[in-house]
Coordinates of C-alpha atoms in Angstrom, one line a residue:
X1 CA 138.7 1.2 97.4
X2 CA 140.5 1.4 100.8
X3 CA 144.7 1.7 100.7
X4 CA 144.6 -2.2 101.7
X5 CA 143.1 -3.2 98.7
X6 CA 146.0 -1.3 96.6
X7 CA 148.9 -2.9 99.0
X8 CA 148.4 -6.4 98.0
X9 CA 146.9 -6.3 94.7
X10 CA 148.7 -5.0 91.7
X11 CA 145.8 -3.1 90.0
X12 CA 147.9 -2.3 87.0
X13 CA 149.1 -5.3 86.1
X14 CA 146.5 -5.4 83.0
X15 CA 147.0 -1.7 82.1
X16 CA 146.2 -0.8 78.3
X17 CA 143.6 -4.2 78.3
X18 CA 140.9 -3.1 76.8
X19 CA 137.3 -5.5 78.6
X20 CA 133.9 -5.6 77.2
X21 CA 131.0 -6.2 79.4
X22 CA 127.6 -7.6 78.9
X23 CA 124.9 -6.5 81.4
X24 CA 120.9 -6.9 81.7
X25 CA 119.2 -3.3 82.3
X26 CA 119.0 -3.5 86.2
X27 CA 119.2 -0.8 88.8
X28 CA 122.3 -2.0 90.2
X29 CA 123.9 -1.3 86.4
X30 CA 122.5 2.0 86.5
X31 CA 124.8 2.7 89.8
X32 CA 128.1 0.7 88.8
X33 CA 128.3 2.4 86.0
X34 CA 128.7 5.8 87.3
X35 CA 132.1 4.5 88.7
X36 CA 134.0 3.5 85.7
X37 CA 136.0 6.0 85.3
X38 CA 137.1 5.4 89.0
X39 CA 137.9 1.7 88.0
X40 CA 139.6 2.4 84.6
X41 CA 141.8 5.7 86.5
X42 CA 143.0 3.0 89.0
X43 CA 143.6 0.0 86.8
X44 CA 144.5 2.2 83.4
X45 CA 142.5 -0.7 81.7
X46 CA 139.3 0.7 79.8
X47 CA 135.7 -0.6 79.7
X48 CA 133.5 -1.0 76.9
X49 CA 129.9 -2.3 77.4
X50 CA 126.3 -2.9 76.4
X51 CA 123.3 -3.1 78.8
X52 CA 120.0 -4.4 76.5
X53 CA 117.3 -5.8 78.4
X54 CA 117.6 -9.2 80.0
X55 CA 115.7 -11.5 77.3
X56 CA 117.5 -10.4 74.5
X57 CA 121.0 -10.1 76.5
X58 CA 120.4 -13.7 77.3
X59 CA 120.0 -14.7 73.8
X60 CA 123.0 -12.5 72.7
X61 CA 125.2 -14.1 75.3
X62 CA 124.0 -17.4 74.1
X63 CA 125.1 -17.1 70.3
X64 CA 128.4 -15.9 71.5
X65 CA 128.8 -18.3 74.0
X66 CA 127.5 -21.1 71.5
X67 CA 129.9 -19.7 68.3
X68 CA 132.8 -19.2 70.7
X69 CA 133.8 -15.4 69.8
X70 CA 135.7 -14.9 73.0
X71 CA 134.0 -11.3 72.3
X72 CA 132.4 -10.9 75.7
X73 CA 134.9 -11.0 78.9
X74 CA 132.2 -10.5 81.7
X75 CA 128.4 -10.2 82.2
X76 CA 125.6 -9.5 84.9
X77 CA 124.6 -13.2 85.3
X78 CA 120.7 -14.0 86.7
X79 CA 121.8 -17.3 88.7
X80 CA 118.1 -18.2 88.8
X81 CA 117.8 -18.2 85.3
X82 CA 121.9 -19.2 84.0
X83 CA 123.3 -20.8 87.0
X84 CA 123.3 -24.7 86.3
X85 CA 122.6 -24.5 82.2
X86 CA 125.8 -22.4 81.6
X87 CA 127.8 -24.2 83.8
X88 CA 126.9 -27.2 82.0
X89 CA 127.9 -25.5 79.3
X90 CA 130.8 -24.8 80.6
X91 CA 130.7 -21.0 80.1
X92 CA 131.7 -19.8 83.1
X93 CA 135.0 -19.0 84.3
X94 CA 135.1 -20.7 88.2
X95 CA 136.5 -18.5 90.3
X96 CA 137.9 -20.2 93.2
X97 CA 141.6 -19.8 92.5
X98 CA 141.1 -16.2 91.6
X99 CA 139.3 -15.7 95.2
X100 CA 142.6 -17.4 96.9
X101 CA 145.5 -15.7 94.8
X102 CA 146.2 -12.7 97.3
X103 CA 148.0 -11.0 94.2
X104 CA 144.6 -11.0 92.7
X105 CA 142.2 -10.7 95.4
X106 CA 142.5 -8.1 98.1
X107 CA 142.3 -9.2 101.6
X108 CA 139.2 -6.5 103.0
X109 CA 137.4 -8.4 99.6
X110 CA 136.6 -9.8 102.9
X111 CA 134.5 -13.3 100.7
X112 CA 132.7 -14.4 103.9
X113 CA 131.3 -10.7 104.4
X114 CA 129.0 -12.5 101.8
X115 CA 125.7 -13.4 102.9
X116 CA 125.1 -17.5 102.9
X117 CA 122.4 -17.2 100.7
X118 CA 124.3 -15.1 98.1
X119 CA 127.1 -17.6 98.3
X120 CA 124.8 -20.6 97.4
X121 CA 123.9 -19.0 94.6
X122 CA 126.9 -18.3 92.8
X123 CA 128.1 -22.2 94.0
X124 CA 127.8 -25.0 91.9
X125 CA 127.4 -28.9 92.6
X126 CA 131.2 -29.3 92.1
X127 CA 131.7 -26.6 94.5
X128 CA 133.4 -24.1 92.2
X129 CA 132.1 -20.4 92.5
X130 CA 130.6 -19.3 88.9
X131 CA 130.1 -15.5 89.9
X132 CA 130.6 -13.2 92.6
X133 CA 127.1 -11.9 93.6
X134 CA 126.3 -8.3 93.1
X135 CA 122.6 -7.6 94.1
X136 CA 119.8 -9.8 96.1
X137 CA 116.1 -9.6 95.4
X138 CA 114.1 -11.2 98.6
X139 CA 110.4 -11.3 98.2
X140 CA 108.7 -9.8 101.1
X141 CA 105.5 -8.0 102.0
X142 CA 104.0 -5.3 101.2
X143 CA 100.8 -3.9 102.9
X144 CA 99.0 -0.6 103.6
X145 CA 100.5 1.2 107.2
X146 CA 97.9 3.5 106.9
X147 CA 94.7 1.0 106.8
X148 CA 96.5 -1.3 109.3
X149 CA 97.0 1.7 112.1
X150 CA 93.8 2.3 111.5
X151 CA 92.8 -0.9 112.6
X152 CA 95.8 -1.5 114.9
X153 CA 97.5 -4.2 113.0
X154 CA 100.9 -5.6 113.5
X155 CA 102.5 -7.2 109.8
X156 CA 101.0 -11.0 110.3
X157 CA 103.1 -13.4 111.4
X158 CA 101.2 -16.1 109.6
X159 CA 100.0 -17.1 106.1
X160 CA 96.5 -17.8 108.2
X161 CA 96.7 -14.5 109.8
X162 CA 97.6 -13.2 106.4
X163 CA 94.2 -14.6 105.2
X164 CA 92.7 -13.3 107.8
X165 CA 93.8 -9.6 107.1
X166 CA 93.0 -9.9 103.6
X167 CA 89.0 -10.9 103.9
X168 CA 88.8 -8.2 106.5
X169 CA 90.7 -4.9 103.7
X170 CA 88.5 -6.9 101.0
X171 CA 86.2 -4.1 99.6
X172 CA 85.1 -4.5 95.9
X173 CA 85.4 -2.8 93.6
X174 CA 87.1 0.0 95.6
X175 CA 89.6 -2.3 97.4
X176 CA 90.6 -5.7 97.0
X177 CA 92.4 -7.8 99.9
X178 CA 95.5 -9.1 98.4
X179 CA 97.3 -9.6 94.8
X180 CA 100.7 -11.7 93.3
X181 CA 100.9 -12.6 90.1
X182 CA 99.2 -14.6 88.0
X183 CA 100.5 -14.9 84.8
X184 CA 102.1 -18.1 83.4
X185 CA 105.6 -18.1 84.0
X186 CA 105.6 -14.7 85.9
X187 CA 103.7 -16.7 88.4
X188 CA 106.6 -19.4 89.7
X189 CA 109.0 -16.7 91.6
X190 CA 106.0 -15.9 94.3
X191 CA 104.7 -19.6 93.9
X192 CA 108.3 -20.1 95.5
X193 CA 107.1 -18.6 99.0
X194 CA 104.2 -20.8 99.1
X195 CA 105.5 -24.0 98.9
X196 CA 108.3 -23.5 100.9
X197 CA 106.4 -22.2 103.8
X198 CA 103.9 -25.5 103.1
X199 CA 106.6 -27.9 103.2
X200 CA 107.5 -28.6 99.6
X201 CA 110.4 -29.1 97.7
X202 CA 110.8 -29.0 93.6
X203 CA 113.1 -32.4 93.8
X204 CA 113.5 -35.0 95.3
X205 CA 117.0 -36.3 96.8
X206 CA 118.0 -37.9 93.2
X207 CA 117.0 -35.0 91.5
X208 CA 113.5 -36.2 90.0
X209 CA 110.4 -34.1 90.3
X210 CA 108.8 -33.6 93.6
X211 CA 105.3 -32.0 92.7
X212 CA 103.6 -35.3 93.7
X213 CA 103.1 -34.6 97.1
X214 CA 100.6 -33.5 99.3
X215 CA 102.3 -30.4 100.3
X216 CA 102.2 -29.2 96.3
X217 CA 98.2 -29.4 96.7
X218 CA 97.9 -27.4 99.9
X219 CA 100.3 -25.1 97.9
X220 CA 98.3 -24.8 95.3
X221 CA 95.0 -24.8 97.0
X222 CA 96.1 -21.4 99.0
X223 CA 97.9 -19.5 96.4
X224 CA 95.1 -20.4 93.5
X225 CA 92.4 -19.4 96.6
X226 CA 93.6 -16.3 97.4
X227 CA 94.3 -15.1 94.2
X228 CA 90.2 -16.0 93.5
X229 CA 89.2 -14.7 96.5
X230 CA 90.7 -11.2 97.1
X231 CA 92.6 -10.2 94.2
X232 CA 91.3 -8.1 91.6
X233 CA 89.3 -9.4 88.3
X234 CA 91.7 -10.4 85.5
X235 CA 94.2 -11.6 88.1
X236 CA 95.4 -14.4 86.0
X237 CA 96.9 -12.2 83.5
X238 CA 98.8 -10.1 85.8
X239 CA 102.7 -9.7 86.2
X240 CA 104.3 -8.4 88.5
X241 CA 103.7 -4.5 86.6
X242 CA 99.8 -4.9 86.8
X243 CA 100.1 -6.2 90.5
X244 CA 102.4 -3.3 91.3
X245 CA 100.0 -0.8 89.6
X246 CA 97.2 -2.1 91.1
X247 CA 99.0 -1.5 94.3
X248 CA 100.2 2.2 93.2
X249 CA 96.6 3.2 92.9
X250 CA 95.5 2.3 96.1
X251 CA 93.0 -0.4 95.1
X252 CA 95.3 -3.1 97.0
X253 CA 95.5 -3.7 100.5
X254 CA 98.4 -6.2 100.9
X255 CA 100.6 -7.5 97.8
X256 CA 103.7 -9.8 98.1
X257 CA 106.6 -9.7 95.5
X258 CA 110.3 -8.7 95.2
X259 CA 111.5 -5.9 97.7
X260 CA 113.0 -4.3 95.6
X261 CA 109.8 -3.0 93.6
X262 CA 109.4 -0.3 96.6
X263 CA 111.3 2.5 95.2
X264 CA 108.3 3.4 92.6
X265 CA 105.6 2.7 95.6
X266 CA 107.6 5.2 97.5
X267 CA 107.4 7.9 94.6
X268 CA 105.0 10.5 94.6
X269 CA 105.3 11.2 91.2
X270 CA 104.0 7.8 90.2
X271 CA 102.0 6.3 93.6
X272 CA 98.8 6.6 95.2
X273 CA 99.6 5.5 98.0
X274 CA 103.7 7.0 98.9
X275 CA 104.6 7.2 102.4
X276 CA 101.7 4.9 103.4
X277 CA 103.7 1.9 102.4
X278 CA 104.8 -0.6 105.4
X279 CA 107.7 -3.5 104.9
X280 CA 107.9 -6.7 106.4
X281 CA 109.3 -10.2 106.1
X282 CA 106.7 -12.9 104.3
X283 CA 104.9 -15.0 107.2
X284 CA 105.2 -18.6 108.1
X285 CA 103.6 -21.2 106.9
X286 CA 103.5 -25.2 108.7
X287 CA 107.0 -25.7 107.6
X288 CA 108.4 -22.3 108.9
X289 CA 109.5 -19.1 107.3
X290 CA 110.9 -18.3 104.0
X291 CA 111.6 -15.7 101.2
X292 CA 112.2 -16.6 97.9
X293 CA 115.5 -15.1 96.9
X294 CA 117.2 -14.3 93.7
X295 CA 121.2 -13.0 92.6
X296 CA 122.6 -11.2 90.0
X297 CA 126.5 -11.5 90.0
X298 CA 129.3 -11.0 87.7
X299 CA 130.9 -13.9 86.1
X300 CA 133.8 -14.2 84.0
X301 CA 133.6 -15.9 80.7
X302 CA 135.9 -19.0 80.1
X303 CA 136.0 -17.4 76.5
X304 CA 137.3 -14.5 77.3
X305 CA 141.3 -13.6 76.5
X306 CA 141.2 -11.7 79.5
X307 CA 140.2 -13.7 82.1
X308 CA 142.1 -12.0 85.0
X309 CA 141.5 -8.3 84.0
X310 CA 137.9 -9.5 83.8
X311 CA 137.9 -10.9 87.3
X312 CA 139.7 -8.1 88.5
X313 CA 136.8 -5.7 87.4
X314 CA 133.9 -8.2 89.0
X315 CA 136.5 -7.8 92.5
X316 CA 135.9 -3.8 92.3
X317 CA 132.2 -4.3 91.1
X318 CA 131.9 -6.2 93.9
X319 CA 134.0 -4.8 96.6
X320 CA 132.7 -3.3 99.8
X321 CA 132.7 0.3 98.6
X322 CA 130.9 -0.7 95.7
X323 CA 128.4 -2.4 97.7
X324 CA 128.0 0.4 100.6
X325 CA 127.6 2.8 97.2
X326 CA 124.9 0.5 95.8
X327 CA 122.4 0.1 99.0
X328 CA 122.7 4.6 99.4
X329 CA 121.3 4.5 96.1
X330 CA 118.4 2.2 97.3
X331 CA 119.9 -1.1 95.4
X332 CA 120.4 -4.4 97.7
X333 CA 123.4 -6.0 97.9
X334 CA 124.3 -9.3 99.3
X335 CA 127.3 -8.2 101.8
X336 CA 126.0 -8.4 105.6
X337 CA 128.7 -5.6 106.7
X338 CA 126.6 -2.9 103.9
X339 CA 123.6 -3.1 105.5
X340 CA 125.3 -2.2 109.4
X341 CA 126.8 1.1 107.8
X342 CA 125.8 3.8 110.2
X343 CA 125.6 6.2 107.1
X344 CA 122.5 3.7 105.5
X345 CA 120.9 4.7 108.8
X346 CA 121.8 7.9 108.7
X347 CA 120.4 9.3 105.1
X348 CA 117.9 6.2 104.3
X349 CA 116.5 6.3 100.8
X350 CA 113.7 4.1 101.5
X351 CA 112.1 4.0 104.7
X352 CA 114.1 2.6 107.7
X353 CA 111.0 -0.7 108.1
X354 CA 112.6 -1.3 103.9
X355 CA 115.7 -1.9 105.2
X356 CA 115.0 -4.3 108.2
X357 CA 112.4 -6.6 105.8
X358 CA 115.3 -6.6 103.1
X359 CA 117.9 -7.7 106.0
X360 CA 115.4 -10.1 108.0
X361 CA 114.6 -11.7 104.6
X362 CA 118.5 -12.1 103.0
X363 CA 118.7 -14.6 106.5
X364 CA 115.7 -17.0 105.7
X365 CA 116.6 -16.8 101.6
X366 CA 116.1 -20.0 99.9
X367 CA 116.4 -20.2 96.3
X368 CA 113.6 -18.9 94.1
X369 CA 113.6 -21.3 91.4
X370 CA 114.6 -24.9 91.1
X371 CA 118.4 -24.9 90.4
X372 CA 117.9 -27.1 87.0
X373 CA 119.2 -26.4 82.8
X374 CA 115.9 -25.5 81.8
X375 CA 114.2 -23.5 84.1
X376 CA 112.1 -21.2 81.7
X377 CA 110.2 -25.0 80.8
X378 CA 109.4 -25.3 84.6
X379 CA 107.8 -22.1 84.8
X380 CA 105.7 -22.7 82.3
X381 CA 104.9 -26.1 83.5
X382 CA 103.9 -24.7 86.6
X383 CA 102.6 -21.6 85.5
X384 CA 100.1 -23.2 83.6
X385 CA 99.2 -24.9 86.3
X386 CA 98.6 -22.4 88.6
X387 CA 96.5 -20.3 86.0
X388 CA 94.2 -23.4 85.7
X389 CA 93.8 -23.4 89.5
X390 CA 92.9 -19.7 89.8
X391 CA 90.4 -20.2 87.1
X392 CA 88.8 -23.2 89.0
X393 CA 90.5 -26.4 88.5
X394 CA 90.6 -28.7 91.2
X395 CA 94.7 -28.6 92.8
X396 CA 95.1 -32.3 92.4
X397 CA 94.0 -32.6 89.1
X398 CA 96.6 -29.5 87.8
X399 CA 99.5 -30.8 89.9
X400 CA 99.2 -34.8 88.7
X401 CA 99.9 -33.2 85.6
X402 CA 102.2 -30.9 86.0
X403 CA 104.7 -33.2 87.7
X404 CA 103.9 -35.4 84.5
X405 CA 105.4 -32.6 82.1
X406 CA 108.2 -31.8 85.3
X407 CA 109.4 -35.3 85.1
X408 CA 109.4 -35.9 81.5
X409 CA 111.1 -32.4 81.5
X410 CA 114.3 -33.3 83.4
X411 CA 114.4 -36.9 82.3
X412 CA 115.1 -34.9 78.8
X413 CA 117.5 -32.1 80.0
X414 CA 119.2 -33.2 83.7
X415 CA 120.7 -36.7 82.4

């Protein structure tokens, strides 16, 4: 951390506190935790941890959270999944007054270096902070440089043009025109960039569901379409891994899902198709142009004993030399300043078109799920629904009932 960051803050002011931390396997976890011994030398506090993988992390913090052990002090929150049910829960530790204390938070912290999008994440209805944001996952698209030189393509600039592209790579069995996922559940992140760019919204002003429109049914007529049309058998069983592999191996000529996926298209030990990979920001729909977007942050818990020390490692974890650290390993971050570093241009991991689609994308971020307690029911909800589609039902018939199951949902868990 820079000499500013040491005036103002007393780092040591928790030395001998021993913290333990809670984190999701995640690449960005993989790249903190190198530093430790960096954070513990300069606040002579020491760190113990766990990293399990995110399902059963979620359920451990839950029975903590739920028996009130006080045993975890800070964890790698998903705000898409956590966000409004453990704040209703009141398990997070808002961090507001921590951001303000200047005796806790250094001044190059620099909060509004923090990308809007991250920030809306991390902020609840009542306007307290739950988290301070660690790494951003746009969805973009990817697509074959090599085949589109060849036919001297620009990245399409609409979902029509996107068709378009698609029927002409379309080449069964060898190669198939387009893939996202189709798996229940799996399925609602990339439904996210859809309906967005068709106009829809998940709720309505008052909060109740908002799949009875029009705009849900052109939704679901394109990405069910597609998906039947230029996507390879078995589609609606694929997560994101079969739609990446599928990709990998060359039999994919366009595929649209979290940027962040590109580090194991760009490695030769694993791709097809490395170097031959092009990056660019999802096209526009009638309604304009959108990426679903989803943050990871650190939160303290308002169980822990330590709350301060706790927020005082999430400041580090955080910070801008954490952050400029994190994106030359190939890991996004959601600080605006990381991505102008001139030494990210300099040594790029990914290629430089990665970076611009990853920055382009942060801008038009919405969030990619709706910000409600259960939002593992709505994926299934909709999930369902959109399996149904690809496998033939009619849109209208899927979504009338979907919004049935979507309303009865929140009627029973938003009140």
């Amino acid at each position: 951390l820079s000499p500013a960051m040491a005036d103002a803050v007393t780092w040591q002011r928790y030395k001998g506190t021993q913290l333990f931390l809670l984190f999701y396997r995640h690449p960005w976890v993989d790249q903190i935790v190198k530093y430790f011994p960096e954070f513990e030398a300069r606040t002579g506090m020491k760190v113990q941890y766990e990293t399990i993988p995110e399902v059963q992390g979620r359920e451990k913090l839950v029975v903590e959270m739920t028996a009130g052990s006080g045993g975890i002090d800070a964890w790698h929150a998903s705000m898409h999944v956590e966000k409004r049910r453990f704040w209703k829960s009141g398990w997070f530790q808002p961090l507001n007054a921590y951001l303000d204390d200047k005796t806790l938070t250094a001044e190059d912290y620099a909060w509004n270096d923090v990308t809007p999008g991250a920030k809306q994440a991390v902020t609840q209805p009542d306007k307290s902070i739950s988290a301070l944001p660690t790494f951003v996952d746009p969805f973009v698209l990817f697509y074959r440089e090599d085949l589109f030189q060849q036919r001297g393509w620009a990245p399409p600039k609409t979902m029509a043009e996107l068709e378009s592209y698609a029927r002409q790579l379309h080449n069964p069995p060898g190669m198939y025109g387009f893939v996202m996922r189709g798996l229940k559940n799996a399925n609602a992140t990339p439904w996210a960039f859809v309906l967005y760019a068709m106009g829809g919204r998940y709720l309505t002003p008052d909060r109740k569901s908002a799949m009875n429109s029009p705009e849900w049914i052109k939704s679901m007529d394109w990405y069910a379409g597609m998906l039947r049309r230029y996507a390879p058998p078995g589609v609606v069983n694929f997560n994101w891994y079969e739609c990446s592999a599928a990709f990998m191996q060359g039999q994919v000529g366009m595929y649209i899902d979290g940027v962040n996926f590109a580090n194991q298209f760009e490695d030769p030990t694993r791709s097809k198709i490395a170097g031959k990979v092009g990056y660019a920001v999802l096209p526009a729909g009638p309604a304009g142009r959108f990426a679903p977007t989803f943050t990871n942050a650190m939160a303290v818990s308002a169980q822990s004993r330590h709350k301060e020390a706790a927020y005082l490692f999430s400041e580090w974890a955080t910070s801008k030399q954490s952050c400029n650290r994190e994106l030359l390993g190939g890991v996004g971050v959601g600080r605006a300043s990381t991505w102008g570093l001139p030494e990210v241009k300099a040594r790029p991991k990914m290629p430089l078109e990665w970076y611009t689609a990853y920055q382009e994308s942060v801008k038009i971020g919405r969030a990619g799920l709706p910000e409600i307690v259960d939002v593992t029911q709505y994926r299934d909800i909709i999930g369902v629904a959109i399996q149904k589609a690809i496998e033939g039902a009619q849109s209208d018939v899927v979504i009338a009932e979907a919004h049935k199951q979507f309303q009865e949902l929140l009627d029973k868990t938003e009140t």
